[in-house]
PDB file of C-alpha atoms in Angstrom:
ATOM      1  CA  MET R 213       0.000   0.000   0.000  1.00 45.00           C
ATOM      2  CA  SER R 214       1.328   3.459  -0.946  1.00 44.00           C
ATOM      3  CA  SER R 215       1.752   6.252   1.590  1.00 41.00           C
ATOM      4  CA  TRP R 216      -1.086   8.108  -0.145  1.00 41.00           C
ATOM      5  CA  ASP R 217      -3.447   5.140   0.352  1.00 50.00           C
ATOM      6  CA  GLU R 218      -2.336   4.842   3.960  1.00 45.00           C
ATOM      7  CA  ASP R 219      -3.126   8.527   4.546  1.00 47.00           C
ATOM      8  CA  GLU R 220      -6.557   8.104   2.971  1.00 48.00           C
ATOM      9  CA  THR R 221      -7.271   4.999   5.060  1.00 46.00           C
ATOM     10  CA  ALA R 222      -6.195   6.736   8.258  1.00 41.00           C
ATOM     11  CA  ALA R 223      -8.349   9.756   7.423  1.00 46.00           C
ATOM     12  CA  SER R 224     -11.365   7.511   6.752  1.00 49.00           C
ATOM     13  CA  ALA R 225     -10.850   5.659  10.026  1.00 40.00           C
ATOM     14  CA  ALA R 226     -10.595   8.936  11.947  1.00 43.00           C
ATOM     15  CA  GLU R 227     -13.766  10.206  10.252  1.00 49.00           C
ATOM     16  CA  ALA R 228     -15.656   7.032  11.198  1.00 46.00           C
ATOM     17  CA  ALA R 229     -14.621   7.427  14.848  1.00 47.00           C
ATOM     18  CA  THR R 230     -15.822  11.049  14.956  1.00 71.00           C
ATOM     19  CA  THR R 231     -19.229  11.660  16.544  1.00 89.00           C
ATOM     20  CA  ASP R 232     -21.995  13.426  14.654  1.00 92.00           C
ATOM     21  CA  VAL R 233     -21.840  16.377  17.056  1.00 92.00           C
ATOM     22  CA  GLU R 234     -18.132  16.803  16.274  1.00 93.00           C
ATOM     23  CA  LEU R 235     -18.870  16.531  12.551  1.00 94.00           C
ATOM     24  CA  LEU R 236     -21.583  19.172  12.932  1.00 95.00           C
ATOM     25  CA  LYS R 237     -19.127  21.427  14.769  1.00 95.00           C
ATOM     26  CA  ARG R 238     -16.677  20.997  11.882  1.00 95.00           C
ATOM     27  CA  ALA R 239     -19.389  21.800   9.331  1.00 96.00           C
ATOM     28  CA  TRP R 240     -20.337  24.874  11.389  1.00 97.00           C
ATOM     29  CA  ARG R 241     -16.718  26.105  11.485  1.00 97.00           C
ATOM     30  CA  ASN R 242     -16.286  25.579   7.738  1.00 97.00           C
ATOM     31  CA  GLU R 243     -19.535  27.379   6.975  1.00 97.00           C
ATOM     32  CA  LYS R 244     -18.644  30.256   9.288  1.00 97.00           C
ATOM     33  CA  ALA R 245     -15.180  30.746   7.765  1.00 97.00           C
ATOM     34  CA  ALA R 246     -15.990  30.178   4.084  1.00 97.00           C
ATOM     35  CA  PRO R 247     -16.917  33.303   2.092  1.00 97.00           C
ATOM     36  CA  GLU R 248     -19.401  31.355  -0.054  1.00 97.00           C
ATOM     37  CA  ILE R 249     -22.171  28.978   0.897  1.00 97.00           C
ATOM     38  CA  LEU R 250     -21.034  25.355   1.130  1.00 97.00           C
ATOM     39  CA  ARG R 251     -22.944  22.186   0.329  1.00 97.00           C
ATOM     40  CA  PHE R 252     -25.696  21.413   2.822  1.00 98.00           C
ATOM     41  CA  GLU R 253     -24.766  18.471   5.059  1.00 96.00           C
ATOM     42  CA  SER R 254     -28.119  16.727   4.614  1.00 96.00           C
ATOM     43  CA  PRO R 255     -27.358  13.210   5.985  1.00 96.00           C
ATOM     44  CA  LEU R 256     -25.496  14.687   8.968  1.00 96.00           C
ATOM     45  CA  VAL R 257     -28.293  17.135   9.805  1.00 96.00           C
ATOM     46  CA  SER R 258     -30.868  14.327   9.577  1.00 96.00           C
ATOM     47  CA  ARG R 259     -28.879  12.171  11.989  1.00 94.00           C
ATOM     48  CA  VAL R 260     -28.385  15.056  14.420  1.00 95.00           C
ATOM     49  CA  ARG R 261     -32.117  15.812  14.390  1.00 95.00           C
ATOM     50  CA  GLU R 262     -32.828  12.167  15.190  1.00 94.00           C
ATOM     51  CA  GLN R 263     -30.369  12.327  18.086  1.00 92.00           C
ATOM     52  CA  ILE R 264     -32.022  15.510  19.371  1.00 93.00           C
ATOM     53  CA  GLN R 265     -35.420  13.820  19.285  1.00 94.00           C
ATOM     54  CA  LEU R 266     -33.997  10.802  21.123  1.00 92.00           C
ATOM     55  CA  LEU R 267     -32.451  13.035  23.795  1.00 91.00           C
ATOM     56  CA  GLU R 268     -35.741  14.888  24.269  1.00 92.00           C
ATOM     57  CA  GLU R 269     -37.612  11.589  24.653  1.00 91.00           C
ATOM     58  CA  THR R 270     -34.971  10.348  27.113  1.00 89.00           C
ATOM     59  CA  LEU R 271     -35.334  13.491  29.232  1.00 89.00           C
ATOM     60  CA  ASP R 272     -39.114  13.040  29.267  1.00 88.00           C
ATOM     61  CA  ASP R 273     -38.632   9.451  30.481  1.00 87.00           C
ATOM     62  CA  PHE R 274     -36.229  10.676  33.169  1.00 85.00           C
ATOM     63  CA  ALA R 275     -38.816  13.164  34.412  1.00 80.00           C
ATOM     64  CA  ASP R 276     -41.393  10.380  34.771  1.00 81.00           C
ATOM     65  CA  SER R 277     -39.032   7.901  36.436  1.00 83.00           C
ATOM     66  CA  GLY R 278     -37.367  10.261  38.949  1.00 79.00           C
ATOM     67  CA  VAL R 279     -33.786   9.904  37.699  1.00 80.00           C
ATOM     68  CA  ASP R 280     -31.085  11.750  39.662  1.00 85.00           C
ATOM     69  CA  ASP R 281     -30.990  15.493  38.902  1.00 85.00           C
ATOM     70  CA  LEU R 282     -27.269  15.390  38.075  1.00 89.00           C
ATOM     71  CA  VAL R 283     -27.842  12.802  35.336  1.00 87.00           C
ATOM     72  CA  VAL R 284     -30.750  14.839  33.977  1.00 87.00           C
ATOM     73  CA  SER R 285     -28.653  18.015  33.898  1.00 91.00           C
ATOM     74  CA  LEU R 286     -25.857  16.265  31.982  1.00 91.00           C
ATOM     75  CA  TYR R 287     -28.306  15.032  29.357  1.00 89.00           C
ATOM     76  CA  GLN R 288     -29.877  18.494  29.179  1.00 92.00           C
ATOM     77  CA  MET R 289     -26.472  20.109  28.641  1.00 93.00           C
ATOM     78  CA  ASP R 290     -25.756  17.677  25.814  1.00 91.00           C
ATOM     79  CA  LEU R 291     -29.132  18.479  24.255  1.00 93.00           C
ATOM     80  CA  ASP R 292     -28.634  22.258  24.587  1.00 94.00           C
ATOM     81  CA  ARG R 293     -25.176  22.068  23.033  1.00 93.00           C
ATOM     82  CA  THR R 294     -26.422  20.060  20.070  1.00 93.00           C
ATOM     83  CA  LEU R 295     -29.413  22.359  19.539  1.00 95.00           C
ATOM     84  CA  PHE R 296     -27.170  25.431  19.634  1.00 96.00           C
ATOM     85  CA  LEU R 297     -24.798  24.003  17.023  1.00 96.00           C
ATOM     86  CA  LEU R 298     -27.600  22.939  14.686  1.00 97.00           C
ATOM     87  CA  ARG R 299     -29.456  26.243  14.931  1.00 97.00           C
ATOM     88  CA  SER R 300     -26.261  28.241  14.489  1.00 97.00           C
ATOM     89  CA  TYR R 301     -25.257  26.178  11.437  1.00 98.00           C
ATOM     90  CA  LEU R 302     -28.660  26.663   9.802  1.00 97.00           C
ATOM     91  CA  ARG R 303     -28.725  30.372  10.720  1.00 97.00           C
ATOM     92  CA  LEU R 304     -25.310  30.958   9.139  1.00 97.00           C
ATOM     93  CA  ARG R 305     -26.529  29.450   5.902  1.00 97.00           C
ATOM     94  CA  LEU R 306     -29.709  31.546   5.866  1.00 97.00           C
ATOM     95  CA  GLN R 307     -27.652  34.700   6.430  1.00 97.00           C
ATOM     96  CA  LYS R 308     -25.482  33.863   3.399  1.00 97.00           C
ATOM     97  CA  ILE R 309     -28.566  33.139   1.300  1.00 96.00           C
ATOM     98  CA  GLU R 310     -30.046  36.514   2.279  1.00 94.00           C
ATOM     99  CA  LYS R 311     -26.783  38.336   1.521  1.00 94.00           C
ATOM    100  CA  TYR R 312     -26.152  36.675  -1.857  1.00 95.00           C
ATOM    101  CA  THR R 313     -29.724  35.905  -2.908  1.00 93.00           C
ATOM    102  CA  MET R 314     -29.431  37.167  -6.480  1.00 90.00           C
ATOM    103  CA  HIS R 315     -26.034  35.546  -7.016  1.00 92.00           C
ATOM    104  CA  ILE R 316     -27.182  32.169  -5.697  1.00 94.00           C
ATOM    105  CA  SER R 317     -30.483  32.179  -7.570  1.00 91.00           C
ATOM    106  CA  ARG R 318     -28.619  32.606 -10.887  1.00 89.00           C
ATOM    107  CA  SER R 319     -26.259  29.677 -10.371  1.00 91.00           C
ATOM    108  CA  ASP R 320     -27.327  26.037 -10.749  1.00 94.00           C
ATOM    109  CA  ASP R 321     -24.179  24.949  -8.907  1.00 95.00           C
ATOM    110  CA  LEU R 322     -24.931  27.125  -5.879  1.00 96.00           C
ATOM    111  CA  LEU R 323     -28.613  26.176  -5.867  1.00 96.00           C
ATOM    112  CA  SER R 324     -27.634  22.496  -5.835  1.00 96.00           C
ATOM    113  CA  ARG R 325     -25.770  23.114  -2.560  1.00 97.00           C
ATOM    114  CA  LEU R 326     -28.959  24.147  -0.791  1.00 97.00           C
ATOM    115  CA  SER R 327     -31.534  21.992   0.937  1.00 97.00           C
ATOM    116  CA  LEU R 328     -35.089  21.976  -0.431  1.00 96.00           C
ATOM    117  CA  GLN R 329     -36.209  24.384   2.286  1.00 96.00           C
ATOM    118  CA  GLU R 330     -33.241  26.671   1.595  1.00 97.00           C
ATOM    119  CA  ARG R 331     -34.033  26.759  -2.131  1.00 96.00           C
ATOM    120  CA  ARG R 332     -37.576  27.818  -1.316  1.00 96.00           C
ATOM    121  CA  PHE R 333     -36.222  30.487   1.028  1.00 96.00           C
ATOM    122  CA  ALA R 334     -33.777  31.742  -1.634  1.00 95.00           C
ATOM    123  CA  LYS R 335     -36.554  31.933  -4.234  1.00 93.00           C
ATOM    124  CA  SER R 336     -38.807  33.815  -1.822  1.00 94.00           C
ATOM    125  CA  CYS R 337     -36.009  36.254  -0.890  1.00 91.00           C
ATOM    126  CA  ALA R 338     -35.212  36.964  -4.548  1.00 89.00           C
ATOM    127  CA  GLU R 339     -38.860  37.607  -5.410  1.00 90.00           C
ATOM    128  CA  ILE R 340     -39.398  39.902  -2.407  1.00 90.00           C
ATOM    129  CA  MET R 341     -36.190  41.844  -3.106  1.00 86.00           C
ATOM    130  CA  GLU R 342     -37.000  42.343  -6.783  1.00 85.00           C
ATOM    131  CA  LYS R 343     -40.551  43.464  -5.969  1.00 87.00           C
ATOM    132  CA  HIS R 344     -39.335  45.887  -3.300  1.00 84.00           C
ATOM    133  CA  LEU R 345     -36.642  47.410  -5.538  1.00 83.00           C
ATOM    134  CA  GLU R 346     -39.069  47.723  -8.424  1.00 83.00           C
ATOM    135  CA  GLN R 347     -41.691  49.535  -6.357  1.00 83.00           C
ATOM    136  CA  SER R 348     -39.365  51.762  -4.336  1.00 84.00           C
ATOM    137  CA  VAL R 349     -36.559  52.647  -6.754  1.00 81.00           C
ATOM    138  CA  LEU R 350     -36.430  51.112 -10.226  1.00 75.00           C
ATOM    139  CA  SER R 351     -39.863  52.292 -11.368  1.00 77.00           C
ATOM    140  CA  LYS R 352     -38.698  55.888 -10.818  1.00 79.00           C
ATOM    141  CA  LEU R 353     -35.488  55.567 -12.851  1.00 79.00           C
ATOM    142  CA  PRO R 354     -35.206  56.309 -16.600  1.00 79.00           C
ATOM    143  CA  TYR R 355     -35.239  53.529 -19.173  1.00 78.00           C
ATOM    144  CA  GLY R 356     -31.933  51.679 -19.334  1.00 74.00           C
ATOM    145  CA  TYR R 357     -31.194  52.144 -15.655  1.00 73.00           C
ATOM    146  CA  ASP R 358     -34.114  50.167 -14.262  1.00 71.00           C
ATOM    147  CA  SER R 359     -32.493  46.736 -14.008  1.00 75.00           C
ATOM    148  CA  VAL R 360     -32.151  44.857 -10.727  1.00 76.00           C
ATOM    149  CA  THR R 361     -28.884  43.251 -11.775  1.00 74.00           C
ATOM    150  CA  ARG R 362     -27.167  45.771 -14.125  1.00 75.00           C
ATOM    151  CA  GLN R 363     -26.239  49.410 -13.755  1.00 73.00           C
ATOM    152  CA  SER R 364     -27.327  50.226 -17.300  1.00 70.00           C
ATOM    153  CA  LEU R 365     -27.987  48.718 -20.707  1.00 72.00           C
ATOM    154  CA  SER R 366     -24.318  49.200 -21.577  1.00 69.00           C
ATOM    155  CA  SER R 367     -23.247  46.811 -18.793  1.00 69.00           C
ATOM    156  CA  THR R 368     -22.048  43.478 -20.174  1.00 71.00           C
ATOM    157  CA  GLU R 369     -22.522  41.549 -16.937  1.00 76.00           C
ATOM    158  CA  ASP R 370     -24.577  41.551 -13.741  1.00 77.00           C
ATOM    159  CA  ASP R 371     -22.479  44.214 -12.018  1.00 74.00           C
ATOM    160  CA  MET R 372     -25.132  45.037  -9.399  1.00 80.00           C
ATOM    161  CA  VAL R 373     -25.237  41.537  -7.912  1.00 85.00           C
ATOM    162  CA  PRO R 374     -23.154  41.100  -4.727  1.00 87.00           C
ATOM    163  CA  GLU R 375     -20.851  38.080  -4.875  1.00 92.00           C
ATOM    164  CA  PRO R 376     -18.713  36.421  -2.176  1.00 95.00           C
ATOM    165  CA  GLN R 377     -15.031  37.351  -2.307  1.00 95.00           C
ATOM    166  CA  LEU R 378     -13.383  34.000  -3.006  1.00 95.00           C
ATOM    167  CA  ASN R 379      -9.896  35.531  -2.866  1.00 93.00           C
ATOM    168  CA  THR R 380     -10.347  36.181   0.848  1.00 94.00           C
ATOM    169  CA  PHE R 381      -7.562  34.765   3.033  1.00 95.00           C
ATOM    170  CA  VAL R 382      -8.718  32.085   5.481  1.00 96.00           C
ATOM    171  CA  PHE R 383      -7.140  30.104   8.299  1.00 96.00           C
ATOM    172  CA  CYS R 384      -7.138  26.393   7.614  1.00 95.00           C
ATOM    173  CA  LYS R 385      -5.799  23.102   8.938  1.00 95.00           C
ATOM    174  CA  THR R 386      -4.888  20.065   6.855  1.00 93.00           C
ATOM    175  CA  LYS R 387      -6.399  16.724   7.876  1.00 91.00           C
ATOM    176  CA  SER R 388      -3.816  14.641   5.997  1.00 88.00           C
ATOM    177  CA  ASP R 389      -0.672  15.102   3.916  1.00 90.00           C
ATOM    178  CA  VAL R 390      -1.594  16.803   0.649  1.00 89.00           C
ATOM    179  CA  GLY R 391       1.962  17.313  -0.587  1.00 87.00           C
ATOM    180  CA  ALA R 392       3.018  19.998  -3.057  1.00 87.00           C
ATOM    181  CA  PHE R 393      -0.081  22.007  -3.869  1.00 89.00           C
ATOM    182  CA  GLN R 394      -0.421  24.643  -6.582  1.00 86.00           C
ATOM    183  CA  LEU R 395      -2.044  27.850  -5.314  1.00 83.00           C
ATOM    184  CA  ASP R 396      -2.374  29.662  -8.651  1.00 75.00           C
ATOM    185  CA  ASP R 397      -3.260  28.829 -12.252  1.00 68.00           C
ATOM    186  CA  ILE R 398       0.256  29.128 -13.657  1.00 65.00           C
ATOM    187  CA  GLY R 399       2.188  27.146 -11.065  1.00 64.00           C
ATOM    188  CA  GLU R 400       4.281  29.977  -9.660  1.00 74.00           C
ATOM    189  CA  GLU R 401       2.867  29.552  -6.136  1.00 81.00           C
ATOM    190  CA  VAL R 402       3.359  26.077  -4.684  1.00 87.00           C
ATOM    191  CA  VAL R 403       3.153  25.097  -1.019  1.00 89.00           C
ATOM    192  CA  ASP R 404       3.797  21.785   0.714  1.00 91.00           C
ATOM    193  CA  LEU R 405       0.680  20.987   2.763  1.00 92.00           C
ATOM    194  CA  VAL R 406       1.537  18.718   5.707  1.00 92.00           C
ATOM    195  CA  ALA R 407      -0.993  16.915   7.917  1.00 91.00           C
ATOM    196  CA  ASP R 408      -2.229  18.794  11.009  1.00 91.00           C
ATOM    197  CA  ASP R 409      -0.439  22.017  10.034  1.00 93.00           C
ATOM    198  CA  LEU R 410      -2.040  25.465  10.106  1.00 94.00           C
ATOM    199  CA  TYR R 411      -1.988  27.775   7.071  1.00 94.00           C
ATOM    200  CA  VAL R 412      -3.332  31.141   5.935  1.00 94.00           C
ATOM    201  CA  LEU R 413      -4.279  30.817   2.269  1.00 94.00           C
ATOM    202  CA  ARG R 414      -6.681  32.275  -0.263  1.00 93.00           C
ATOM    203  CA  TYR R 415      -9.987  30.438  -0.068  1.00 95.00           C
ATOM    204  CA  LYS R 416     -10.223  30.182  -3.859  1.00 94.00           C
ATOM    205  CA  SER R 417      -6.963  28.203  -3.973  1.00 93.00           C
ATOM    206  CA  ILE R 418      -8.067  25.557  -1.467  1.00 94.00           C
ATOM    207  CA  LYS R 419     -11.769  25.506  -2.272  1.00 94.00           C
ATOM    208  CA  GLY R 420     -11.532  22.040  -3.803  1.00 93.00           C
ATOM    209  CA  LEU R 421      -9.686  20.674  -0.762  1.00 94.00           C
ATOM    210  CA  VAL R 422     -12.355  22.086   1.555  1.00 95.00           C
ATOM    211  CA  GLU R 423     -15.137  20.552  -0.546  1.00 93.00           C
ATOM    212  CA  GLY R 424     -13.257  17.246  -0.600  1.00 92.00           C
ATOM    213  CA  GLY R 425     -12.902  17.229   3.182  1.00 91.00           C
ATOM    214  CA  ARG R 426      -9.093  17.284   3.128  1.00 92.00           C
ATOM    215  CA  ILE R 427      -8.811  20.716   4.767  1.00 94.00           C
ATOM    216  CA  ASP R 428     -10.836  22.269   7.591  1.00 95.00           C
ATOM    217  CA  LEU R 429     -11.375  25.991   7.938  1.00 97.00           C
ATOM    218  CA  ILE R 430     -10.866  27.459  11.406  1.00 91.00           C
TER     219      ILE R 430
END
């Protein structure tokens, strides 16, 4: 077995031993640090919701059976922590959808990263924003300057649509040895990414590694 295969096997084993709450915390950190919206962790969120329901049912059983207050408080703390992480993760995503509604709604790739409920929310936000801008501003502007997405008819692209700055520098930590990694398109910037090391790099350069789960944002 090659060293690369060994690294991949070790990473898979470590991932399998990680609890869903820890995975949710990782997803929350990545979402918080990434300038763009990441893919919705649907299977993970479903499992966490099931665990929350189980914890709530367990606490109800404890209340009926007179279990020691210390045990109840420990379970309640675990439930509160999990609820906080889940709500914060979902709230972060909704904030990004609100901020980049027009940009997301015009990209099939970005829309595919959203959950069904998030896609509905994005569609609703876009419709409300367009209606509000039309009624309050655009209807009062001269022809050629009444577009939601472009400054004027002479604009060749949607220059009025806010987009995430993918060239933003982010803190990140490698989960396994990546080796020599090219940071630009022409190969002039190369860095050796070693397992468990911390780096400050442009998000755009490591976007693929983040999506592939080989780098965590912090």
